[in-house]
Amino acid sequence: MNALQVENLTKKYPKFTLDSVSFSLERGRIMGLIGKNGAGKSTTLKSILNLVRPDEGRIEILGLPCPERELECRQRTGVVPGGIDFYLDRRLSAVIAATRRFYRNWDGEACRRYLDEFGVDPAKRIRELSAGMRVKARIAMALSHRAELFLFDEPTSGLDPVSRDELLTLFRSLVKDGTRSILFSTHIISDLEKCADGITWIRDGRILASGEKSALLASFQHLRTPEDPAPLTLEEIMVRTERREFHV
């Protein structure tokens, strides 16, 4: 059973169409969701969360059909954006107290343990936490209701290199035992090269490629030129593909 299965996801807007997007994420894996601005990443994530109602397609989270069993899906999903952007003057402990009411499997002791492990002080106000600490706080809350699928939307955006590296190490540890999975949307492609197992690449609302990172990298090495001293990185492949598309 996959952690996430997306099949023929379609959403039509007046000036944009998410066109038959399909991909899957296995348990215990990290998949990077990439594409330039406007490619369809946000629409895909919002559709998975039922914040946008697709026109066509099927979504399963941990074997459960969504939105038919949305409540159970949400209980087992941890949504982790780049930071906590609300209640900035509230203490983290108050935000946690409000959040726990929505989850039947909330484990308060586990939450305290994760916050301590991540070095996050629940007595601080949200605005007093660094961007990296805000992400760690969201991860701690997701772990506290035993989430098995994590949806990360630009979680390392705006972080310094040291904080980003700490988070990437944490992401790898989350999936280590094979019970949790991560779908990770980001513009920082070098982060995915460090921690992702697979890549799903969306361009102009369609899947350009999806699969194991190593296989995807190998399939685009035809873009190399005699001047390239080494195999192309994922970032170099993205840049060259977009340049070829627009004949730059």
Coordinates of N, CA and C in Angstrom, one line a residue:
M1 N 0.8 -1.2 0.0 CA 0.0 0.0 0.0 C 0.9 1.2 0.0
N2 N 0.6 2.2 -0.9 CA 1.4 3.4 -1.0 C 0.9 4.4 0.0
A3 N 1.8 5.3 0.4 CA 1.4 6.3 1.4 C 0.4 7.3 0.6
L4 N 0.7 7.6 -0.7 CA -0.1 8.5 -1.4 C -0.2 8.0 -2.9
Q5 N -1.4 8.0 -3.4 CA -1.6 7.6 -4.8 C -2.5 8.7 -5.4
V6 N -2.0 9.3 -6.5 CA -2.7 10.4 -7.2 C -2.9 9.9 -8.6
E7 N -4.1 9.8 -9.1 CA -4.4 9.3 -10.5 C -5.2 10.3 -11.3
N8 N -4.7 10.7 -12.4 CA -5.5 11.5 -13.4 C -6.1 12.8 -12.8
L9 N -5.4 13.4 -11.9 CA -5.9 14.6 -11.2 C -6.0 15.7 -12.2
T10 N -7.2 16.3 -12.3 CA -7.4 17.3 -13.3 C -8.2 18.5 -12.7
K11 N -7.8 19.7 -12.9 CA -8.5 20.9 -12.4 C -8.4 22.0 -13.4
K12 N -9.5 22.4 -13.9 CA -9.5 23.4 -14.9 C -9.9 24.8 -14.4
Y13 N -9.0 25.8 -14.7 CA -9.2 27.2 -14.4 C -9.3 27.9 -15.8
P14 N -9.8 29.1 -15.8 CA -9.8 29.9 -17.1 C -8.5 30.0 -17.8
K15 N -7.4 30.1 -17.1 CA -6.1 30.3 -17.8 C -5.1 29.2 -17.4
F16 N -5.5 28.2 -16.7 CA -4.6 27.1 -16.4 C -5.4 25.8 -16.2
T17 N -4.7 24.7 -16.6 CA -5.3 23.4 -16.4 C -4.3 22.5 -15.8
L18 N -4.6 21.9 -14.6 CA -3.8 20.8 -14.1 C -4.3 19.5 -14.8
D19 N -3.5 18.9 -15.6 CA -3.9 18.0 -16.7 C -3.5 16.6 -16.4
S20 N -4.4 15.8 -15.8 CA -4.2 14.3 -15.7 C -2.9 14.0 -14.9
V21 N -2.7 14.6 -13.8 CA -1.5 14.4 -13.0 C -1.6 13.1 -12.2
S22 N -0.6 12.3 -12.4 CA -0.6 11.0 -11.7 C 0.8 10.7 -11.1
F23 N 0.9 10.3 -9.9 CA 2.2 9.8 -9.3 C 1.8 9.1 -8.0
S24 N 2.8 8.4 -7.5 CA 2.6 7.7 -6.2 C 3.8 7.8 -5.3
L25 N 3.6 7.7 -4.0 CA 4.7 7.8 -3.0 C 4.6 6.6 -2.1
E26 N 5.7 5.9 -2.1 CA 5.7 4.7 -1.3 C 6.0 5.0 0.2
R27 N 5.6 4.1 1.1 CA 5.9 4.3 2.5 C 7.4 4.3 2.7
G28 N 7.8 5.2 3.7 CA 9.2 5.2 4.0 C 10.1 6.0 3.0
R29 N 9.4 6.8 2.2 CA 10.2 7.5 1.1 C 9.9 9.0 1.2
I30 N 10.9 9.8 0.6 CA 10.7 11.2 0.5 C 10.6 11.5 -1.0
M31 N 9.6 12.2 -1.4 CA 9.4 12.6 -2.9 C 9.4 14.1 -3.0
G32 N 10.3 14.6 -3.9 CA 10.3 16.0 -4.1 C 9.3 16.4 -5.2
L33 N 8.6 17.4 -5.0 CA 7.6 17.9 -6.0 C 8.2 19.2 -6.5
I34 N 8.6 19.2 -7.8 CA 9.3 20.4 -8.3 C 8.6 20.9 -9.6
G35 N 9.0 22.1 -9.9 CA 8.4 22.8 -11.1 C 8.5 24.3 -10.8
K36 N 8.5 25.1 -11.9 CA 8.7 26.5 -11.7 C 7.3 27.1 -11.2
N37 N 7.4 28.4 -10.8 CA 6.1 29.0 -10.3 C 5.0 28.9 -11.4
G38 N 3.8 28.6 -10.9 CA 2.7 28.4 -11.8 C 2.6 27.1 -12.5
A39 N 3.5 26.2 -12.2 CA 3.5 24.9 -12.9 C 2.3 24.0 -12.5
G40 N 1.8 24.2 -11.2 CA 0.8 23.4 -10.7 C 1.0 22.7 -9.4
K41 N 2.2 23.0 -8.8 CA 2.5 22.3 -7.5 C 1.5 22.7 -6.4
S42 N 1.2 23.9 -6.3 CA 0.2 24.3 -5.2 C -1.2 23.7 -5.5
T43 N -1.6 23.7 -6.7 CA -2.9 23.2 -7.0 C -2.9 21.7 -6.7
T44 N -1.8 21.0 -7.0 CA -1.7 19.6 -6.6 C -1.8 19.4 -5.1
L45 N -1.1 20.1 -4.4 CA -1.1 20.0 -2.9 C -2.5 20.3 -2.3
K46 N -3.1 21.4 -2.8 CA -4.4 21.8 -2.4 C -5.5 20.7 -2.7
S47 N -5.3 20.1 -3.8 CA -6.2 19.0 -4.2 C -6.1 17.8 -3.3
I48 N -4.9 17.5 -3.0 CA -4.7 16.4 -2.0 C -5.3 16.6 -0.7
L49 N -5.3 17.9 -0.3 CA -5.8 18.3 1.0 C -7.3 18.6 0.9
N50 N -7.9 18.5 -0.2 CA -9.3 18.9 -0.5 C -9.6 20.4 -0.2
L51 N -8.6 21.2 -0.4 CA -8.8 22.6 -0.3 C -9.2 23.1 -1.7
V52 N -8.9 22.3 -2.7 CA -9.4 22.6 -4.0 C -10.1 21.3 -4.5
R53 N -11.3 21.4 -5.1 CA -12.1 20.2 -5.5 C -11.7 20.0 -7.0
P54 N -11.0 18.9 -7.3 CA -10.6 18.6 -8.6 C -11.9 18.3 -9.5
D55 N -11.7 18.5 -10.8 CA -12.8 18.2 -11.7 C -12.8 16.7 -12.0
E56 N -11.6 16.1 -12.0 CA -11.5 14.6 -12.3 C -10.3 14.1 -11.5
G57 N -10.3 12.8 -11.4 CA -9.1 12.1 -10.7 C -9.5 11.5 -9.4
R58 N -8.5 10.7 -8.9 CA -8.7 10.0 -7.7 C -7.4 10.1 -6.8
I59 N -7.7 10.3 -5.5 CA -6.6 10.5 -4.5 C -6.8 9.5 -3.4
E60 N -5.8 8.7 -3.1 CA -5.8 7.9 -1.9 C -4.7 8.2 -1.0
I61 N -5.0 8.3 0.3 CA -4.0 8.6 1.3 C -4.0 7.3 2.3
L62 N -2.8 6.6 2.3 CA -2.7 5.4 3.1 C -3.8 4.4 2.8
G63 N -4.1 4.3 1.5 CA -5.2 3.4 1.1 C -6.6 3.9 1.3
L64 N -6.8 5.1 1.8 CA -8.1 5.6 2.0 C -8.5 6.6 0.9
P65 N -9.7 6.4 0.3 CA -10.1 7.4 -0.7 C -10.4 8.7 -0.2
C66 N -9.9 9.8 -0.8 CA -10.2 11.1 -0.4 C -10.9 11.8 -1.6
P67 N -11.9 12.6 -1.3 CA -12.4 13.1 0.0 C -13.4 12.3 0.7
E68 N -13.7 11.1 0.2 CA -14.8 10.3 0.8 C -14.5 10.0 2.3
R69 N -13.2 9.8 2.6 CA -12.9 9.5 4.0 C -11.9 10.6 4.5
E70 N -12.3 11.9 4.2 CA -11.4 13.0 4.5 C -11.0 13.1 6.0
L71 N -11.9 12.9 6.9 CA -11.6 13.1 8.3 C -10.5 12.1 8.7
E72 N -10.6 10.9 8.3 CA -9.6 9.9 8.7 C -8.3 10.2 8.0
C73 N -8.4 10.6 6.8 CA -7.1 11.0 6.1 C -6.4 12.2 6.8
R74 N -7.2 13.1 7.2 CA -6.5 14.3 7.9 C -5.9 13.9 9.3
Q75 N -6.5 12.9 9.9 CA -6.0 12.4 11.2 C -4.6 11.8 11.0
R76 N -4.4 11.3 9.8 CA -3.1 10.6 9.6 C -2.1 11.4 8.7
T77 N -2.5 12.6 8.5 CA -1.6 13.5 7.6 C -1.1 14.7 8.4
G78 N 0.2 15.0 8.2 CA 0.7 16.2 8.9 C 1.1 17.2 7.8
V79 N 0.5 18.3 7.8 CA 0.8 19.4 6.9 C 1.8 20.4 7.5
V80 N 2.9 20.5 6.8 CA 4.0 21.3 7.4 C 4.4 22.4 6.3
P81 N 3.8 23.6 6.4 CA 4.3 24.7 5.6 C 5.6 25.3 6.1
G82 N 6.1 26.3 5.5 CA 7.4 26.8 5.8 C 7.5 27.5 7.2
G83 N 6.4 27.7 7.8 CA 6.4 28.3 9.2 C 5.0 28.5 9.7
I84 N 4.8 28.9 10.9 CA 3.5 29.3 11.5 C 3.3 30.7 11.2
D85 N 2.4 31.1 10.4 CA 2.2 32.5 10.0 C 0.9 33.1 10.7
F86 N 0.4 32.5 11.7 CA -0.8 33.0 12.3 C -0.5 33.0 13.8
Y87 N -1.3 33.8 14.5 CA -1.2 33.9 16.0 C 0.2 34.2 16.4
L88 N 0.8 35.2 15.8 CA 2.2 35.5 16.0 C 2.5 35.9 17.5
D89 N 1.5 36.5 18.1 CA 1.7 37.0 19.5 C 1.3 36.0 20.5
R90 N 0.8 34.8 20.1 CA 0.4 33.8 21.0 C 1.6 32.9 21.3
R91 N 1.6 32.3 22.5 CA 2.7 31.4 22.8 C 2.5 30.1 22.1
L92 N 3.6 29.4 21.8 CA 3.5 28.1 21.1 C 2.6 27.2 21.9
S93 N 2.7 27.2 23.2 CA 1.9 26.3 24.0 C 0.4 26.5 23.8
A94 N 0.0 27.7 23.6 CA -1.4 28.0 23.3 C -1.8 27.5 21.9
V95 N -1.0 27.6 20.9 CA -1.3 27.1 19.6 C -1.4 25.6 19.7
I96 N -0.5 25.0 20.4 CA -0.6 23.5 20.6 C -1.9 23.1 21.2
A97 N -2.3 23.8 22.3 CA -3.5 23.5 23.0 C -4.7 23.6 22.1
A98 N -4.7 24.6 21.2 CA -5.8 24.7 20.2 C -5.8 23.6 19.2
T99 N -4.6 23.2 18.7 CA -4.4 22.2 17.7 C -4.8 20.9 18.1
R100 N -4.5 20.5 19.4 CA -4.7 19.1 19.9 C -6.2 18.8 19.9
R101 N -7.1 19.7 19.9 CA -8.5 19.4 19.9 C -9.0 18.8 18.7
F102 N -8.3 18.9 17.6 CA -8.7 18.4 16.3 C -8.3 16.9 16.1
Y103 N -7.5 16.4 16.9 CA -6.9 15.1 16.7 C -7.2 14.1 17.8
R104 N -7.8 13.0 17.5 CA -8.3 12.0 18.5 C -7.1 11.2 19.0
N105 N -6.0 11.2 18.3 CA -4.8 10.4 18.7 C -3.7 11.2 19.3
W106 N -4.1 12.4 19.8 CA -3.0 13.4 20.3 C -2.4 12.8 21.5
D107 N -1.0 12.9 21.5 CA -0.2 12.4 22.6 C 0.6 13.5 23.2
G108 N 0.1 14.1 24.3 CA 0.8 15.3 24.9 C 2.2 15.0 25.3
E109 N 2.4 13.8 25.9 CA 3.8 13.5 26.3 C 4.7 13.4 25.1
A110 N 4.3 12.9 24.0 CA 5.1 12.8 22.8 C 5.4 14.2 22.3
C111 N 4.4 15.1 22.3 CA 4.6 16.4 21.9 C 5.7 17.1 22.7
R112 N 5.6 17.0 24.0 CA 6.7 17.6 24.9 C 8.1 17.0 24.6
R113 N 8.1 15.7 24.3 CA 9.3 15.0 24.0 C 9.9 15.5 22.7
Y114 N 9.1 15.6 21.7 CA 9.6 16.1 20.4 C 10.1 17.6 20.5
L115 N 9.3 18.4 21.1 CA 9.7 19.8 21.3 C 11.1 19.9 22.0
D116 N 11.3 19.1 23.0 CA 12.5 19.1 23.7 C 13.7 18.6 22.8
E117 N 13.4 17.5 22.1 CA 14.4 16.9 21.2 C 14.8 17.9 20.1
F118 N 13.8 18.7 19.6 CA 14.1 19.7 18.5 C 14.6 21.0 19.1
G119 N 14.6 21.1 20.4 CA 15.1 22.4 21.0 C 14.2 23.6 20.8
V120 N 12.9 23.3 20.8 CA 11.9 24.3 20.7 C 11.2 24.6 22.0
D121 N 11.2 25.9 22.4 CA 10.6 26.3 23.7 C 9.1 26.6 23.5
P122 N 8.2 25.8 24.1 CA 6.8 26.1 23.9 C 6.3 27.3 24.6
A123 N 7.2 27.9 25.5 CA 6.8 29.1 26.3 C 7.0 30.4 25.4
K124 N 7.7 30.2 24.3 CA 8.0 31.4 23.5 C 6.8 31.8 22.6
R125 N 6.6 33.0 22.3 CA 5.6 33.5 21.4 C 6.1 33.1 19.9
I126 N 5.1 32.9 19.1 CA 5.5 32.4 17.7 C 6.5 33.4 17.0
R127 N 6.3 34.7 17.2 CA 7.2 35.6 16.5 C 8.6 35.6 17.1
E128 N 8.8 35.0 18.3 CA 10.1 34.9 18.9 C 10.8 33.6 18.4
L129 N 10.2 32.8 17.7 CA 10.8 31.6 17.1 C 11.4 31.9 15.8
S130 N 12.6 31.3 15.5 CA 13.2 31.5 14.2 C 12.4 30.7 13.2
A131 N 12.6 31.0 11.9 CA 11.9 30.3 10.8 C 12.1 28.7 10.9
G132 N 13.3 28.3 11.2 CA 13.6 26.9 11.4 C 12.9 26.3 12.5
M133 N 12.8 27.0 13.6 CA 12.1 26.5 14.8 C 10.6 26.4 14.6
R134 N 10.1 27.3 13.8 CA 8.6 27.2 13.5 C 8.3 26.0 12.7
V135 N 9.2 25.6 11.8 CA 9.0 24.4 11.0 C 9.1 23.2 11.9
K136 N 10.1 23.2 12.8 CA 10.3 22.1 13.8 C 9.0 22.0 14.7
A137 N 8.5 23.1 15.1 CA 7.3 23.1 15.9 C 6.1 22.4 15.2
R138 N 5.9 22.7 13.9 CA 4.9 22.1 13.1 C 5.1 20.6 13.0
I139 N 6.4 20.2 12.8 CA 6.7 18.8 12.7 C 6.4 18.1 14.0
A140 N 6.8 18.7 15.1 CA 6.5 18.1 16.4 C 5.0 17.9 16.6
M141 N 4.2 18.9 16.2 CA 2.8 18.7 16.4 C 2.2 17.6 15.5
A142 N 2.7 17.5 14.3 CA 2.3 16.4 13.4 C 2.7 15.1 13.9
L143 N 3.9 14.9 14.5 CA 4.3 13.7 15.1 C 3.4 13.3 16.3
S144 N 2.9 14.4 17.0 CA 2.2 14.1 18.2 C 0.8 13.6 17.9
H145 N 0.3 13.7 16.7 CA -1.0 13.0 16.4 C -0.7 11.8 15.5
R146 N 0.5 11.3 15.5 CA 0.9 10.1 14.8 C 0.7 10.1 13.3
A147 N 1.0 11.3 12.7 CA 0.9 11.4 11.2 C 1.8 10.4 10.6
E148 N 1.3 9.9 9.5 CA 2.1 8.9 8.7 C 2.5 9.5 7.3
L149 N 1.8 10.5 6.9 CA 2.1 11.1 5.6 C 2.3 12.6 5.9
F150 N 3.5 13.2 5.5 CA 3.8 14.6 5.7 C 3.8 15.3 4.4
L151 N 3.1 16.4 4.3 CA 3.0 17.2 3.1 C 3.8 18.5 3.5
F152 N 5.0 18.7 3.0 CA 5.8 19.8 3.2 C 5.8 20.8 2.1
D153 N 5.3 22.0 2.3 CA 5.2 23.0 1.3 C 6.3 24.1 1.5
E154 N 7.4 24.1 0.8 CA 8.5 25.0 0.9 C 9.0 25.2 2.3
P155 N 9.2 24.1 3.0 CA 9.6 24.2 4.5 C 11.0 24.8 4.7
T156 N 11.9 24.8 3.7 CA 13.2 25.3 4.0 C 13.4 26.7 3.4
S157 N 12.3 27.2 2.8 CA 12.5 28.6 2.2 C 12.8 29.6 3.2
G158 N 13.8 30.4 2.9 CA 14.2 31.5 3.7 C 15.2 31.1 4.9
L159 N 15.5 29.8 5.0 CA 16.4 29.4 6.1 C 17.8 29.5 5.7
D160 N 18.7 29.7 6.7 CA 20.1 29.8 6.4 C 20.6 28.3 6.1
P161 N 21.8 28.2 5.5 CA 22.3 26.8 5.1 C 22.4 25.8 6.3
V162 N 22.8 26.3 7.5 CA 22.9 25.4 8.6 C 21.5 24.9 9.0
S163 N 20.6 25.8 9.1 CA 19.2 25.4 9.6 C 18.6 24.5 8.5
R164 N 18.8 24.7 7.2 CA 18.3 23.9 6.2 C 18.9 22.5 6.3
D165 N 20.2 22.4 6.6 CA 20.8 21.1 6.7 C 20.3 20.3 7.9
E166 N 20.0 21.0 9.0 CA 19.5 20.4 10.2 C 18.1 19.8 9.9
L167 N 17.3 20.5 9.1 CA 16.0 20.1 8.8 C 16.0 18.9 7.8
L168 N 16.9 18.9 6.9 CA 17.0 17.8 5.9 C 17.4 16.5 6.6
T169 N 18.3 16.6 7.6 CA 18.7 15.5 8.4 C 17.5 15.0 9.2
L170 N 16.7 15.9 9.7 CA 15.5 15.5 10.4 C 14.5 14.8 9.5
F171 N 14.3 15.3 8.3 CA 13.4 14.7 7.3 C 13.8 13.2 7.1
R172 N 15.1 13.0 6.9 CA 15.6 11.6 6.7 C 15.3 10.7 7.9
S173 N 15.4 11.3 9.1 CA 15.2 10.5 10.3 C 13.7 10.1 10.4
L174 N 12.8 11.0 9.9 CA 11.4 10.8 10.0 C 11.0 9.5 9.3
V175 N 11.6 9.3 8.1 CA 11.2 8.2 7.3 C 12.0 6.9 7.5
K176 N 13.0 7.0 8.4 CA 13.9 5.9 8.5 C 13.3 4.6 8.8
D177 N 12.3 4.6 9.7 CA 11.7 3.3 10.1 C 10.7 2.7 9.1
G178 N 10.4 3.4 8.0 CA 9.6 2.9 7.0 C 8.1 3.1 7.2
T179 N 7.7 3.8 8.3 CA 6.3 4.0 8.6 C 5.8 5.4 8.1
R180 N 6.6 6.3 7.9 CA 6.2 7.7 7.5 C 6.8 8.0 6.1
S181 N 6.1 8.9 5.4 CA 6.5 9.3 4.1 C 6.3 10.8 4.0
I182 N 7.1 11.4 3.1 CA 7.1 12.9 2.9 C 6.9 13.2 1.4
L183 N 6.0 14.1 1.1 CA 5.9 14.8 -0.2 C 6.4 16.2 0.1
F184 N 7.5 16.6 -0.6 CA 8.2 17.8 -0.3 C 8.3 18.8 -1.5
S185 N 7.5 19.8 -1.4 CA 7.5 20.8 -2.5 C 8.6 21.9 -2.2
T186 N 9.4 22.2 -3.1 CA 10.5 23.2 -2.8 C 11.0 23.8 -4.1
H187 N 11.6 25.0 -4.0 CA 12.3 25.7 -5.1 C 13.8 25.5 -4.9
I188 N 14.2 25.0 -3.7 CA 15.6 24.8 -3.5 C 16.0 23.4 -3.9
I189 N 16.4 23.2 -5.1 CA 16.6 21.9 -5.7 C 17.7 21.2 -5.0
S190 N 18.7 21.9 -4.6 CA 19.9 21.2 -3.9 C 19.4 20.5 -2.7
D191 N 18.4 20.9 -2.0 CA 17.8 20.2 -0.8 C 17.3 18.9 -1.2
L192 N 16.6 18.8 -2.4 CA 16.1 17.5 -2.8 C 17.2 16.6 -3.2
E193 N 18.3 17.1 -3.8 CA 19.4 16.2 -4.2 C 20.0 15.6 -2.9
K194 N 19.9 16.3 -1.8 CA 20.5 15.7 -0.5 C 19.5 14.7 0.1
C195 N 18.2 14.9 0.0 CA 17.4 14.0 0.9 C 16.3 13.3 0.2
A196 N 15.9 13.6 -1.1 CA 14.8 12.9 -1.7 C 15.2 11.6 -2.3
D197 N 14.2 10.7 -2.2 CA 14.4 9.4 -2.9 C 13.8 9.4 -4.3
G198 N 12.7 10.2 -4.5 CA 12.1 10.3 -5.8 C 11.8 11.7 -6.1
I199 N 11.4 11.9 -7.4 CA 11.1 13.3 -7.9 C 9.9 13.2 -8.7
T200 N 8.9 14.2 -8.5 CA 7.8 14.4 -9.4 C 8.0 15.8 -9.9
W201 N 8.1 15.9 -11.3 CA 8.3 17.2 -11.9 C 7.1 17.6 -12.7
I202 N 6.5 18.7 -12.3 CA 5.3 19.2 -13.0 C 5.7 20.5 -13.8
R203 N 5.3 20.5 -15.1 CA 5.5 21.6 -16.0 C 4.3 21.9 -16.8
D204 N 3.8 23.2 -16.6 CA 2.6 23.6 -17.3 C 1.4 22.7 -17.1
G205 N 1.3 22.3 -15.8 CA 0.1 21.5 -15.4 C 0.2 20.0 -15.7
R206 N 1.3 19.6 -16.3 CA 1.4 18.2 -16.6 C 2.7 17.6 -16.0
I207 N 2.6 16.3 -15.8 CA 3.8 15.6 -15.3 C 4.8 15.4 -16.4
L208 N 6.0 16.0 -16.2 CA 7.1 15.8 -17.1 C 7.8 14.5 -16.8
A209 N 8.0 14.3 -15.5 CA 8.7 13.0 -15.1 C 8.4 12.7 -13.7
S210 N 8.3 11.5 -13.3 CA 8.1 11.1 -12.0 C 8.7 9.7 -11.7
G211 N 9.5 9.6 -10.7 CA 10.1 8.3 -10.4 C 11.3 8.4 -9.5
E212 N 12.1 7.4 -9.4 CA 13.3 7.4 -8.6 C 14.3 8.5 -9.0
K213 N 14.9 9.2 -8.1 CA 15.7 10.3 -8.4 C 16.9 9.9 -9.3
S214 N 17.5 8.8 -9.0 CA 18.7 8.3 -9.8 C 18.3 8.1 -11.2
A215 N 17.1 7.4 -11.4 CA 16.7 7.1 -12.7 C 16.3 8.4 -13.5
L216 N 15.7 9.3 -12.8 CA 15.3 10.6 -13.5 C 16.6 11.3 -13.9
L217 N 17.6 11.4 -13.0 CA 18.8 12.1 -13.4 C 19.5 11.4 -14.6
A218 N 19.5 10.1 -14.6 CA 20.1 9.4 -15.7 C 19.4 9.7 -17.0
S219 N 18.1 9.8 -17.0 CA 17.3 9.9 -18.2 C 17.4 11.3 -18.8
F220 N 18.0 12.3 -18.1 CA 18.1 13.6 -18.7 C 19.6 13.9 -18.9
Q221 N 20.5 13.0 -18.8 CA 21.9 13.3 -19.1 C 22.2 13.5 -20.6
H222 N 21.2 13.3 -21.4 CA 21.4 13.7 -22.8 C 21.6 15.2 -23.0
L223 N 21.2 15.9 -22.0 CA 21.3 17.4 -22.1 C 22.8 17.8 -21.9
R224 N 23.7 16.9 -21.5 CA 25.1 17.3 -21.3 C 25.7 17.7 -22.6
T225 N 26.7 18.6 -22.4 CA 27.5 19.0 -23.6 C 28.9 18.6 -23.4
P226 N 29.8 18.6 -24.4 CA 31.2 18.2 -24.2 C 31.9 19.1 -23.2
E227 N 31.4 20.3 -22.9 CA 32.0 21.2 -21.9 C 31.7 20.8 -20.5
D228 N 30.7 19.9 -20.3 CA 30.3 19.5 -18.9 C 31.3 18.5 -18.3
P229 N 32.0 18.8 -17.2 CA 33.0 17.9 -16.7 C 32.4 16.7 -15.9
A230 N 31.1 16.9 -15.5 CA 30.5 15.8 -14.7 C 29.0 15.7 -15.0
P231 N 28.4 14.6 -14.6 CA 27.0 14.5 -14.8 C 26.2 15.7 -14.3
L232 N 25.1 16.0 -15.0 CA 24.3 17.2 -14.6 C 23.6 16.9 -13.3
T233 N 23.5 18.0 -12.5 CA 22.7 17.9 -11.3 C 21.2 18.1 -11.7
L234 N 20.3 17.9 -10.7 CA 18.9 18.1 -10.9 C 18.6 19.6 -11.3
E235 N 19.3 20.5 -10.6 CA 19.1 21.9 -10.8 C 19.5 22.3 -12.2
E236 N 20.7 21.7 -12.7 CA 21.1 22.0 -14.0 C 20.2 21.5 -15.1
I237 N 19.6 20.3 -14.8 CA 18.7 19.7 -15.7 C 17.4 20.5 -15.8
M238 N 16.9 21.0 -14.7 CA 15.7 21.9 -14.7 C 16.0 23.1 -15.6
V239 N 17.1 23.8 -15.3 CA 17.4 25.0 -16.0 C 17.5 24.8 -17.5
R240 N 18.2 23.8 -17.9 CA 18.4 23.5 -19.3 C 17.1 23.1 -20.0
T241 N 16.3 22.3 -19.3 CA 15.0 21.9 -19.9 C 14.1 23.1 -20.1
E242 N 14.0 24.0 -19.2 CA 13.2 25.2 -19.3 C 13.8 26.1 -20.4
R243 N 15.1 26.2 -20.5 CA 15.7 27.1 -21.6 C 15.4 26.5 -23.0
R244 N 15.4 25.2 -23.1 CA 15.1 24.6 -24.4 C 13.7 24.8 -24.8
E245 N 12.8 24.7 -23.7 CA 11.4 24.9 -24.0 C 11.1 26.3 -24.6
F246 N 11.8 27.3 -24.0 CA 11.6 28.7 -24.5 C 12.6 29.2 -25.4
H247 N 13.5 28.3 -25.9 CA 14.5 28.6 -26.9 C 15.4 29.8 -26.5
V248 N 15.8 29.8 -25.2 CA 16.7 30.9 -24.8 C 18.1 30.5 -25.0

